[in-house]
Amino acid sequence: MAVLDRDIYFLALFTCHESGFQKVNNSAEETQGSVLLASVHFLSGCSSKKAKSHLYSFLPILKWLPRYPVKEYLLGDIISGISTGVMQLPQGLAYALLAAVPPVFGLYSSFYPVFLYTFFGTSKHISIGTFAVISMMVGGVAVRQVPDEIISVGYNSTNATDSFEYYHARDTKRVQVAVTLAFLSGIIQLCLGFLRFGFVAIYLTEPLVRGFTTAAAVHVFTSQLKYLLGIKTNRYSGPLSVVYSIAAVLSKITTTNIAALIVGLTCIVLLFIGKEINLRFKKKLPVPIPMEIIVVIIGTGVSAGMNLSESYRVDVVGNIPQGLRAPAVPEIQLIPAIFVDAIAIAIVGFSMAVSMAKIFALKHGYTIDGNQELIALGICNSVGSFFQSFPITCSMSRSLVQESTGGKTQIAGALSSIMVLLVIVAIGYLFEPLPQTVLAAIVMVNLKGMFKQFGDVAHFWRTSKIELAIWMVAFVASLFLGLDYGLLTAVAFAMITVIYRTQRPQYRTLGQIPGTDIYCDVEEYEEVKEYPGIKIFQANASLYFANSESYTSALKKKTGVDPCAILAARRKAQKRHAREIKAANELRKKTNDMEASVKHEIANDELPVNGKFASADASVQDVSPDEHEQFVEPKTNIHSLILDFTPVNFVDSVGAKTLKSIIKEYKEVGVCVCIASCSGPVMTELTRLNFFDNTVTRELLFHSIHDAVLACQVKDRSASQTDFNL
Amino acid sequence: MAVLDRDIYFLALFTCHESGFQKVNNSAEETQGSVLLASVHFLSGCSSKKAKSHLYSFLPILKWLPRYPVKEYLLGDIISGISTGVMQLPQGLAYALLAAVPPVFGLYSSFYPVFLYTFFGTSKHISIGTFAVISMMVGGVAVRQVPDEIISVGYNSTNATDSFEYYHARDTKRVQVAVTLAFLSGIIQLCLGFLRFGFVAIYLTEPLVRGFTTAAAVHVFTSQLKYLLGIKTNRYSGPLSVVYSIAAVLSKITTTNIAALIVGLTCIVLLFIGKEINLRFKKKLPVPIPMEIIVVIIGTGVSAGMNLSESYRVDVVGNIPQGLRAPAVPEIQLIPAIFVDAIAIAIVGFSMAVSMAKIFALKHGYTIDGNQELIALGICNSVGSFFQSFPITCSMSRSLVQESTGGKTQIAGALSSIMVLLVIVAIGYLFEPLPQTVLAAIVMVNLKGMFKQFGDVAHFWRTSKIELAIWMVAFVASLFLGLDYGLLTAVAFAMITVIYRTQRPQYRTLGQIPGTDIYCDVEEYEEVKEYPGIKIFQANASLYFANSESYTSALKKKTGVDPCAILAARRKAQKRHAREIKAANELRKKTNDMEASVKHEIANDELPVNGKFASADASVQDVSPDEHEQFVEPKTNIHSLILDFTPVNFVDSVGAKTLKSIIKEYKEVGVCVCIASCSGPVMTELTRLNFFDNTVTRELLFHSIHDAVLACQVKDRSASQTDFNL
């Protein structure tokens, strides 16, 4: 049934990030439902149109139900509702195993929230209900809060009654945890929805979600192994739970229940065949073969007929109480312990639902409201929790069936929930002999699509190493740290990659394509040429605290001019020079004295003097004022440096100071620094950061690189003319 | 002595981020030290020059000591060494209080590391030793690991011997913690240095460090209150310790020791006067007045003379053991508990030292090596820890004195450490009567510069709200969560601000400045004009997962063209149209039948026919093929959309997909999307992400906005001509 899961994932996640959560601007032209509006009108006090629009946005059913074209839509909705309903049933039972609660709670979760969504949801095609990843997350928390061991200490017995009591007590507590999780994550979703915080889902970028769901699939698979093999082991949660689970199963592999394994493997084969048929004969079949319910029915029949439970000790679903339970308040005191998990579940659930909803909305040409979806899911979860349902979201496989079998509106979902209700109140007990191995088989086969995501590694390897890193981190962290901490780690890592990209920019020097005003990387293109004496430097990132140091050093390296080194060399030279002048002066003094005395002696004969003191004179002559100038002047072969600010989107105070000190340092060694293509917002920021002063003026800014180049050339020419004139 | 602390901070931090950690490319020309090199040569096997260069870089003393100009430098170094030494002494004693260890360990910390730095450090002017912020961090950890209460449970006694034993046991354990912290942070610094990871300090951006040090000053101040007042309270650490400390002091305010308070306040006044004199007569004084040591000496004298300890129960420094201690191995088993703190101390210490070193290097025209500084500090801390010194770094106030009193090289630092050594081995016991309140006064007065940083709030308010936010978060988090978690929180927050800047870009539509190829924001400049039918859209950020949704929605909003809405409207119109056609066709059929029969009836009279069926015909005529076209065609007033990619520095897969779907969606409604000024690296990324295919070709890319505009105009003109020709 989850035939296209993989592609859908791809599409889903892609679309999620693509279309934005634009609010549906409900045109307030409609005139229906005005009776109901009267009260809202009275309460809110805002204009009738606005109130109407708000009410429609909060209760979308008011908008679409009165205009429901019964003749056109009803048949499709009924067929789709039944097809989806027969999937809700086995999936509800199976995913309850994942959530570590008795199967009947899976049925509750497949009824209440699904029914509620009809009223509040804006998507016409997604199938709300139990979902593997969310159920697994719930199971992880339930097992962490109520481990197998702790309670068993109180019930260290082998007899059946005690054992039953033990399991009953454990399951009751786990149900409380799962239900409270649903309540809390629902409340979180509601709050996010009312605060219009739907955008939080953007942090779950595609590689992250794909890595995360792949890890979840591994978690789900390992947790189902024991049911498939009919082995009794504890269930683990928290870091390294996957490893512990596998180790536990392997250590007890000899106790495998052959009957359970045979039944399970048969089911897996049947389900794969069903999937294959549905895929191959997609166009010929009016509705896909509901292989899951068929397997469940056959499994139940065989189990009941052969009495698998007693004869072969195959674990069966067991007690399914008939009828609904009275509403109960979730255990509020559990909240602090599960708060972080609830946030993770709320966000993952929302992100799954909205991505799927986007696909169908795009396909069928309507819009969904991301924030209203959050509110709808929040109501489904929080209200549902009062009726013992655990956290739910949209299931990909079911949604696909609901849409492909002709579902037109939320009516289909409502019908599927009513089917589940009928089972709960009427024939639920019939499923009591159903072997757990059959449910494990259903869960495992549904993982096929997610396991295919391992192919992502090759895909991301080709396209982007950074996204591969996000995938790997999400996968590895979720696999080994558990789904909750894994998700947090992955989100943190995805953010760090953004920092990394801005922090390690590519530095380039640009040159002109001759005859144009186009400037390109000199290393990349052969034909570009650099103007003598002018260097154009570009970094493809904004300039701020984390990269301003590397900007400076790259600038010095790329341009080959380091003002510090030049100044140090100059200082050294000056010192040596000063020493030499001093020495020379002393010498000159001495020489003069001697000369004077010599002159006195041989006043009329000049030749020997010149010959005698030639060497001393030479050193003295070295120290002419002209020579002094030449000595100190730095030996830079460039006169202008142009910083291309095209890629700079923001500047902070550290960046501004860096820039200022670059300009001043280079000025000291006679290199003029210009800034080209500085955008308006960056200009504003620089001004506010007191960047401009007497030495750093706005005259250093140029609209484009070419303008800056021309200005530098003019300045250099006039400077050299001045030199010449001097 | 810390006269210019505030400005120095500013400069320090600014410079830290400005100059980069360029490695000093030690020119391997020098020929000294070749004897020592022979062994290295033998061991390393690399070329002699390289080995020499490596050795010089690791042991800079080999390079500068043989060339030490004794006549020129020695006098300055001696004066500077003595001036710094007389500051090391009181600060060592005082900061030991902060670090929650007995005063003598402050003296050890002012000797070993300072001496070691002479050999390994590259900065000639910074004064290594105890520093308030680092000492405070050490004290926090020591108190957390060895709280006042826990040990006192074992020693619930009032008699003096037990009390002494209790304090002794507690202090011994705290010393172990402090020493192990020094060892661990030293090792961390060493590792970072050898891995050339000096750049980690860049995450400590200026507003962050200033907010952090301001919070540290508050911590230091509150921790010293009890010493100033002579009150006995427990010392707190961890979250809210500031609040607890103040509450504890206030609750015991009635037990204030008036004698201690008077002595303390007198010292504060003296120190402030000293600071003022040093500031006013800076140029006239040969060396600054060493007011701290004067205060210590007077305080000791008064205390000894008046027997303050016994007569007025003033707390004094107490036992200062003479001589040095034998080296001991730090407590390795403490490491896991203090690992995070050690990282924080290592990074803060390094960042302080290197920022100060940069200032002096810049001022005196030499370069320092950031990574070698890390190694030097690492050796000082880790080796020092074997001799019971706690973590140290460069002190701002002392460094300033060392430089201003004429220190030329690391010799000055070595001399100051030898002064401390002399005190330790010879006259340390003389300071035993020194009241603790004097030390508290010294610590508090040294905080003046840091408290001035509160002025930052106004400064950052004017220049940058984001940096103000970083400052506030660093301050508040460090104040209430403690320095370690506060620092982590602040670093995380500073990173998030970067994400925020890329995630909430400014979106603008551009127009041409008439007669040029310059395109500017239409809302900002009045004179720019937009070409009819062409919209130019720009977002000043890269396009990636966290902002691609808002990019799409901003595009739709700014351009006023929403393909989804248009398509939905079109679909609606088509449907209505189809219904109308159907109805019309039926009518036409009926009409035709009727007409035929009528024609049969009145074959020769045409007038009544036309009159009779005019209304029916009108509706039929509506549905001409031409009308059909007009009906479905969307009513967009633009034909081309140009996305300016100038500010886009990178694109990820989500961004590429968003872009692709934007192009396709707009194409469906007849709007051509072009991309202008896409940089080389982004092009490469797009290609790798399989962005280009049959529909999205490279022909959509233009070098500049102007090129794109011209192309769009040409295309539109030819399109309308084709329309016309048809």
mmCIF file of N, CA, C and O in Angstrom, chain A residues 16-18 20-21 202-203 205-206 365 463 467 498 503 506 518 540 544-546 548-549 552 571 646-647 649 652-654 657 661 681 688 703, chain B residues 16-18 20-21 202-203 205-206 365 463 467 498 503 506 518 540 544-546 548-549 552 571 646-647 649 652-654 657 661 681 688 703:
data_model
loop_
_atom_site.group_PDB
_atom_site.id
_atom_site.type_symbol
_atom_site.label_atom_id
_atom_site.label_comp_id
_atom_site.label_asym_id
_atom_site.label_seq_id
_atom_site.Cartn_x
_atom_site.Cartn_y
_atom_site.Cartn_z
ATOM 1 N N CYS A 16 7.425 20.666 1.023
ATOM 2 C CA CYS A 16 7.286 21.301 2.326
ATOM 3 C C CYS A 16 8.114 22.566 2.399
ATOM 4 O O CYS A 16 7.709 23.572 2.971
ATOM 5 N N HIS A 17 9.274 22.494 1.764
ATOM 6 C CA HIS A 17 10.173 23.632 1.919
ATOM 7 C C HIS A 17 10.025 24.639 0.813
ATOM 8 O O HIS A 17 10.755 25.590 0.733
ATOM 9 N N GLU A 18 9.107 24.343 -0.034
ATOM 10 C CA GLU A 18 9.121 25.120 -1.248
ATOM 11 C C GLU A 18 7.979 26.118 -1.270
ATOM 12 O O GLU A 18 8.134 27.244 -1.736
ATOM 13 N N GLY A 20 6.015 27.508 1.182
ATOM 14 C CA GLY A 20 5.742 28.510 2.207
ATOM 15 C C GLY A 20 4.409 28.250 2.859
ATOM 16 O O GLY A 20 3.577 27.491 2.363
ATOM 17 N N PHE A 21 4.230 28.900 3.999
ATOM 18 C CA PHE A 21 2.979 28.709 4.716
ATOM 19 C C PHE A 21 2.100 29.922 4.515
ATOM 20 O O PHE A 21 1.681 30.562 5.455
ATOM 21 N N ILE A 202 10.644 24.611 8.994
ATOM 22 C CA ILE A 202 11.688 24.816 7.984
ATOM 23 C C ILE A 202 13.039 24.334 8.455
ATOM 24 O O ILE A 202 13.910 24.075 7.649
ATOM 25 N N TYR A 203 13.215 24.217 9.775
ATOM 26 C CA TYR A 203 14.514 23.738 10.244
ATOM 27 C C TYR A 203 14.719 22.270 9.916
ATOM 28 O O TYR A 203 15.822 21.769 9.949
ATOM 29 N N THR A 205 15.175 20.391 7.366
ATOM 30 C CA THR A 205 15.478 20.383 5.938
ATOM 31 C C THR A 205 15.459 18.948 5.410
ATOM 32 O O THR A 205 15.529 17.988 6.172
ATOM 33 N N GLU A 206 15.327 18.822 4.098
ATOM 34 C CA GLU A 206 15.102 17.509 3.499
ATOM 35 C C GLU A 206 16.126 16.456 3.905
ATOM 36 O O GLU A 206 15.743 15.392 4.388
ATOM 37 N N GLY A 365 -4.804 21.722 -6.935
ATOM 38 C CA GLY A 365 -5.066 23.144 -7.113
ATOM 39 C C GLY A 365 -5.849 23.812 -6.017
ATOM 40 O O GLY A 365 -6.752 24.599 -6.283
ATOM 41 N N THR A 463 25.682 15.293 -5.175
ATOM 42 C CA THR A 463 25.201 16.663 -5.288
ATOM 43 C C THR A 463 25.817 17.611 -4.268
ATOM 44 O O THR A 463 26.205 18.712 -4.619
ATOM 45 N N GLU A 467 25.158 18.462 2.503
ATOM 46 C CA GLU A 467 23.862 17.843 2.760
ATOM 47 C C GLU A 467 24.039 16.368 3.106
ATOM 48 O O GLU A 467 23.274 15.809 3.896
ATOM 49 N N VAL A 498 25.274 26.102 8.218
ATOM 50 C CA VAL A 498 25.038 27.432 7.645
ATOM 51 C C VAL A 498 26.135 28.388 8.089
ATOM 52 O O VAL A 498 26.692 29.138 7.284
ATOM 53 N N GLN A 503 31.412 31.108 7.103
ATOM 54 C CA GLN A 503 32.627 31.322 7.849
ATOM 55 C C GLN A 503 33.853 30.956 7.037
ATOM 56 O O GLN A 503 34.936 31.454 7.269
ATOM 57 N N GLN A 506 34.896 31.413 -0.080
ATOM 58 C CA GLN A 506 35.929 31.323 -1.106
ATOM 59 C C GLN A 506 36.440 32.727 -1.368
ATOM 60 O O GLN A 506 35.667 33.651 -1.560
ATOM 61 N N ILE A 518 33.039 43.684 -17.212
ATOM 62 C CA ILE A 518 32.766 42.455 -16.466
ATOM 63 C C ILE A 518 34.062 41.980 -15.810
ATOM 64 O O ILE A 518 35.117 41.927 -16.453
ATOM 65 N N ASN A 540 33.055 35.403 -0.997
ATOM 66 C CA ASN A 540 31.617 35.207 -1.194
ATOM 67 C C ASN A 540 30.894 34.927 0.120
ATOM 68 O O ASN A 540 30.310 33.868 0.329
ATOM 69 N N TYR A 544 31.598 39.341 9.076
ATOM 70 C CA TYR A 544 31.167 39.452 10.466
ATOM 71 C C TYR A 544 32.165 38.737 11.355
ATOM 72 O O TYR A 544 33.200 38.269 10.882
ATOM 73 N N PHE A 545 31.843 38.642 12.631
ATOM 74 C CA PHE A 545 32.867 38.241 13.597
ATOM 75 C C PHE A 545 33.532 36.915 13.289
ATOM 76 O O PHE A 545 34.728 36.776 13.493
ATOM 77 N N ALA A 546 32.771 35.959 12.755
ATOM 78 C CA ALA A 546 33.354 34.633 12.603
ATOM 79 C C ALA A 546 34.269 34.515 11.390
ATOM 80 O O ALA A 546 34.994 33.543 11.268
ATOM 81 N N SER A 548 35.914 37.520 9.883
ATOM 82 C CA SER A 548 36.660 38.728 9.534
ATOM 83 C C SER A 548 38.170 38.510 9.652
ATOM 84 O O SER A 548 38.938 39.127 8.925
ATOM 85 N N GLU A 549 38.578 37.622 10.541
ATOM 86 C CA GLU A 549 40.012 37.350 10.635
ATOM 87 C C GLU A 549 40.518 36.655 9.388
ATOM 88 O O GLU A 549 41.563 36.995 8.852
ATOM 89 N N THR A 552 40.845 39.052 6.503
ATOM 90 C CA THR A 552 42.069 39.849 6.499
ATOM 91 C C THR A 552 43.257 39.035 6.008
ATOM 92 O O THR A 552 44.035 39.488 5.162
ATOM 93 N N ARG A 571 60.494 49.615 9.452
ATOM 94 C CA ARG A 571 60.999 50.052 10.750
ATOM 95 C C ARG A 571 62.444 49.586 10.946
ATOM 96 O O ARG A 571 63.306 50.336 11.390
ATOM 97 N N THR A 646 30.004 42.991 -3.418
ATOM 98 C CA THR A 646 28.769 42.460 -3.983
ATOM 99 C C THR A 646 28.180 41.350 -3.113
ATOM 100 O O THR A 646 26.987 41.353 -2.840
ATOM 101 N N PRO A 647 28.991 40.384 -2.668
ATOM 102 C CA PRO A 647 28.379 39.274 -1.928
ATOM 103 C C PRO A 647 28.150 39.590 -0.451
ATOM 104 O O PRO A 647 27.692 38.725 0.273
ATOM 105 N N ASN A 649 26.217 40.702 2.508
ATOM 106 C CA ASN A 649 24.817 40.990 2.805
ATOM 107 C C ASN A 649 24.620 41.667 4.142
ATOM 108 O O ASN A 649 23.607 42.299 4.361
ATOM 109 N N ASP A 652 28.790 43.256 10.763
ATOM 110 C CA ASP A 652 28.594 43.586 12.176
ATOM 111 C C ASP A 652 29.751 44.463 12.648
ATOM 112 O O ASP A 652 30.597 44.871 11.846
ATOM 113 N N SER A 653 29.784 44.776 13.947
ATOM 114 C CA SER A 653 30.770 45.752 14.408
ATOM 115 C C SER A 653 32.182 45.232 14.218
ATOM 116 O O SER A 653 33.089 45.992 13.864
ATOM 117 N N VAL A 654 32.391 43.949 14.429
ATOM 118 C CA VAL A 654 33.724 43.382 14.224
ATOM 119 C C VAL A 654 34.121 43.510 12.749
ATOM 120 O O VAL A 654 35.243 43.895 12.422
ATOM 121 N N LYS A 657 35.007 47.110 11.962
ATOM 122 C CA LYS A 657 36.317 47.489 12.492
ATOM 123 C C LYS A 657 37.443 46.854 11.683
ATOM 124 O O LYS A 657 38.473 47.476 11.423
ATOM 125 N N SER A 661 40.335 48.884 9.812
ATOM 126 C CA SER A 661 41.761 48.719 10.068
ATOM 127 C C SER A 661 42.474 48.276 8.799
ATOM 128 O O SER A 661 43.636 48.647 8.580
ATOM 129 N N PRO A 681 21.535 48.257 2.260
ATOM 130 C CA PRO A 681 21.449 47.872 3.670
ATOM 131 C C PRO A 681 22.815 47.827 4.349
ATOM 132 O O PRO A 681 22.938 48.223 5.516
ATOM 133 N N ARG A 688 25.762 53.265 10.710
ATOM 134 C CA ARG A 688 25.344 53.147 12.103
ATOM 135 C C ARG A 688 26.488 52.683 12.992
ATOM 136 O O ARG A 688 26.547 53.029 14.170
ATOM 137 N N HIS A 703 30.106 52.551 -7.055
ATOM 138 C CA HIS A 703 28.934 51.759 -7.404
ATOM 139 C C HIS A 703 29.308 50.386 -7.936
ATOM 140 O O HIS A 703 28.649 49.398 -7.655
ATOM 141 N N CYS B 16 41.665 41.618 18.533
ATOM 142 C CA CYS B 16 41.649 40.169 18.514
ATOM 143 C C CYS B 16 40.976 39.660 17.260
ATOM 144 O O CYS B 16 41.391 38.681 16.667
ATOM 145 N N HIS B 17 39.936 40.367 16.855
ATOM 146 C CA HIS B 17 39.161 39.854 15.737
ATOM 147 C C HIS B 17 39.616 40.414 14.420
ATOM 148 O O HIS B 17 39.024 40.166 13.396
ATOM 149 N N GLU B 18 40.629 41.218 14.511
ATOM 150 C CA GLU B 18 40.931 41.978 13.327
ATOM 151 C C GLU B 18 42.154 41.451 12.631
ATOM 152 O O GLU B 18 42.229 41.400 11.411
ATOM 153 N N GLY B 20 43.740 38.397 12.762
ATOM 154 C CA GLY B 20 43.921 37.024 12.330
ATOM 155 C C GLY B 20 45.089 36.395 13.041
ATOM 156 O O GLY B 20 45.907 37.063 13.643
ATOM 157 N N PHE B 21 45.139 35.092 12.950
ATOM 158 C CA PHE B 21 46.220 34.382 13.612
ATOM 159 C C PHE B 21 47.233 33.944 12.588
ATOM 160 O O PHE B 21 47.513 32.779 12.442
ATOM 161 N N ILE B 202 37.551 33.108 17.679
ATOM 162 C CA ILE B 202 36.733 34.041 16.900
ATOM 163 C C ILE B 202 35.272 33.985 17.295
ATOM 164 O O ILE B 202 34.528 34.916 17.062
ATOM 165 N N TYR B 203 34.852 32.873 17.917
ATOM 166 C CA TYR B 203 33.447 32.802 18.302
ATOM 167 C C TYR B 203 33.151 33.748 19.447
ATOM 168 O O TYR B 203 32.001 34.054 19.720
ATOM 169 N N THR B 205 32.938 36.894 20.025
ATOM 170 C CA THR B 205 32.876 38.209 19.394
ATOM 171 C C THR B 205 32.829 39.286 20.472
ATOM 172 O O THR B 205 32.508 39.023 21.622
ATOM 173 N N GLU B 206 33.150 40.515 20.071
ATOM 174 C CA GLU B 206 33.337 41.581 21.043
ATOM 175 C C GLU B 206 32.158 41.772 21.990
ATOM 176 O O GLU B 206 32.348 41.763 23.203
ATOM 177 N N GLY B 365 55.127 46.897 16.554
ATOM 178 C CA GLY B 365 55.554 46.440 15.247
ATOM 179 C C GLY B 365 56.219 45.076 15.216
ATOM 180 O O GLY B 365 57.223 44.886 14.549
ATOM 181 N N THR B 463 24.251 51.497 17.751
ATOM 182 C CA THR B 463 24.897 50.965 16.548
ATOM 183 C C THR B 463 24.215 49.708 16.003
ATOM 184 O O THR B 463 24.008 49.596 14.810
ATOM 185 N N GLU B 467 23.791 43.186 18.089
ATOM 186 C CA GLU B 467 24.942 43.087 18.980
ATOM 187 C C GLU B 467 24.538 43.425 20.411
ATOM 188 O O GLU B 467 25.080 42.852 21.362
ATOM 189 N N VAL B 498 23.508 34.816 13.516
ATOM 190 C CA VAL B 498 23.984 34.728 12.130
ATOM 191 C C VAL B 498 22.928 34.049 11.270
ATOM 192 O O VAL B 498 22.596 34.495 10.167
ATOM 193 N N GLN B 503 18.254 34.312 7.550
ATOM 194 C CA GLN B 503 16.948 33.681 7.446
ATOM 195 C C GLN B 503 15.853 34.702 7.235
ATOM 196 O O GLN B 503 14.808 34.403 6.679
ATOM 197 N N GLN B 506 16.133 41.006 3.735
ATOM 198 C CA GLN B 506 15.286 42.074 3.219
ATOM 199 C C GLN B 506 14.983 41.759 1.763
ATOM 200 O O GLN B 506 15.875 41.462 0.989
ATOM 201 N N ILE B 518 22.279 50.882 -13.911
ATOM 202 C CA ILE B 518 22.269 50.724 -12.457
ATOM 203 C C ILE B 518 20.835 50.479 -11.997
ATOM 204 O O ILE B 518 19.920 51.193 -12.399
ATOM 205 N N ASN B 540 18.530 39.923 0.100
ATOM 206 C CA ASN B 540 19.954 40.035 0.453
ATOM 207 C C ASN B 540 20.402 38.904 1.376
ATOM 208 O O ASN B 540 20.832 39.110 2.503
ATOM 209 N N TYR B 544 18.631 29.017 0.947
ATOM 210 C CA TYR B 544 18.818 27.682 1.496
ATOM 211 C C TYR B 544 17.613 27.300 2.330
ATOM 212 O O TYR B 544 16.623 28.024 2.363
ATOM 213 N N PHE B 545 17.713 26.160 2.980
ATOM 214 C CA PHE B 545 16.492 25.590 3.539
ATOM 215 C C PHE B 545 15.733 26.499 4.492
ATOM 216 O O PHE B 545 14.523 26.506 4.505
ATOM 217 N N ALA B 546 16.470 27.305 5.268
ATOM 218 C CA ALA B 546 15.770 28.077 6.291
ATOM 219 C C ALA B 546 15.093 29.319 5.748
ATOM 220 O O ALA B 546 14.292 29.920 6.437
ATOM 221 N N SER B 548 14.073 29.543 2.145
ATOM 222 C CA SER B 548 13.539 29.418 0.793
ATOM 223 C C SER B 548 12.024 29.580 0.768
ATOM 224 O O SER B 548 11.466 30.063 -0.201
ATOM 225 N N GLU B 549 11.366 29.210 1.860
ATOM 226 C CA GLU B 549 9.920 29.413 1.886
ATOM 227 C C GLU B 549 9.563 30.883 1.913
ATOM 228 O O GLU B 549 8.668 31.334 1.207
ATOM 229 N N THR B 552 10.008 32.473 -1.473
ATOM 230 C CA THR B 552 8.899 32.272 -2.394
ATOM 231 C C THR B 552 7.734 33.192 -2.062
ATOM 232 O O THR B 552 7.167 33.841 -2.945
ATOM 233 N N ARG B 571 -8.531 27.480 -13.281
ATOM 234 C CA ARG B 571 -9.199 26.183 -13.240
ATOM 235 C C ARG B 571 -10.695 26.361 -12.997
ATOM 236 O O ARG B 571 -11.522 25.723 -13.651
ATOM 237 N N THR B 646 22.785 38.495 -7.144
ATOM 238 C CA THR B 646 24.034 39.097 -6.671
ATOM 239 C C THR B 646 24.336 38.734 -5.219
ATOM 240 O O THR B 646 25.452 38.358 -4.885
ATOM 241 N N PRO B 647 23.362 38.839 -4.310
ATOM 242 C CA PRO B 647 23.702 38.586 -2.903
ATOM 243 C C PRO B 647 23.710 37.103 -2.539
ATOM 244 O O PRO B 647 23.942 36.776 -1.387
ATOM 245 N N ASN B 649 25.208 33.751 -2.021
ATOM 246 C CA ASN B 649 26.562 33.209 -1.906
ATOM 247 C C ASN B 649 26.599 31.696 -1.929
ATOM 248 O O ASN B 649 27.613 31.102 -2.227
ATOM 249 N N ASP B 652 21.533 25.526 -1.387
ATOM 250 C CA ASP B 652 21.511 24.100 -1.077
ATOM 251 C C ASP B 652 20.399 23.419 -1.865
ATOM 252 O O ASP B 652 19.762 24.058 -2.716
ATOM 253 N N SER B 653 20.201 22.135 -1.623
ATOM 254 C CA SER B 653 19.265 21.415 -2.479
ATOM 255 C C SER B 653 17.856 21.960 -2.345
ATOM 256 O O SER B 653 17.117 22.054 -3.326
ATOM 257 N N VAL B 654 17.473 22.347 -1.128
ATOM 258 C CA VAL B 654 16.136 22.911 -0.951
ATOM 259 C C VAL B 654 16.018 24.217 -1.727
ATOM 260 O O VAL B 654 15.016 24.468 -2.412
ATOM 261 N N LYS B 657 15.691 23.490 -5.437
ATOM 262 C CA LYS B 657 14.354 22.995 -5.788
ATOM 263 C C LYS B 657 13.329 24.114 -5.739
ATOM 264 O O LYS B 657 12.427 24.186 -6.579
ATOM 265 N N SER B 661 11.048 25.240 -8.828
ATOM 266 C CA SER B 661 9.595 25.233 -8.828
ATOM 267 C C SER B 661 9.060 26.643 -9.069
ATOM 268 O O SER B 661 8.000 26.797 -9.684
ATOM 269 N N PRO B 681 30.688 30.211 -8.052
ATOM 270 C CA PRO B 681 30.484 29.103 -7.126
ATOM 271 C C PRO B 681 29.021 28.660 -7.041
ATOM 272 O O PRO B 681 28.738 27.466 -6.934
ATOM 273 N N ARG B 688 25.658 20.985 -9.844
ATOM 274 C CA ARG B 688 25.813 19.734 -9.115
ATOM 275 C C ARG B 688 24.489 19.249 -8.533
ATOM 276 O O ARG B 688 24.271 18.053 -8.366
ATOM 277 N N HIS B 703 24.397 37.688 -17.194
ATOM 278 C CA HIS B 703 25.514 38.202 -16.421
ATOM 279 C C HIS B 703 25.091 39.306 -15.468
ATOM 280 O O HIS B 703 25.572 39.407 -14.358
#
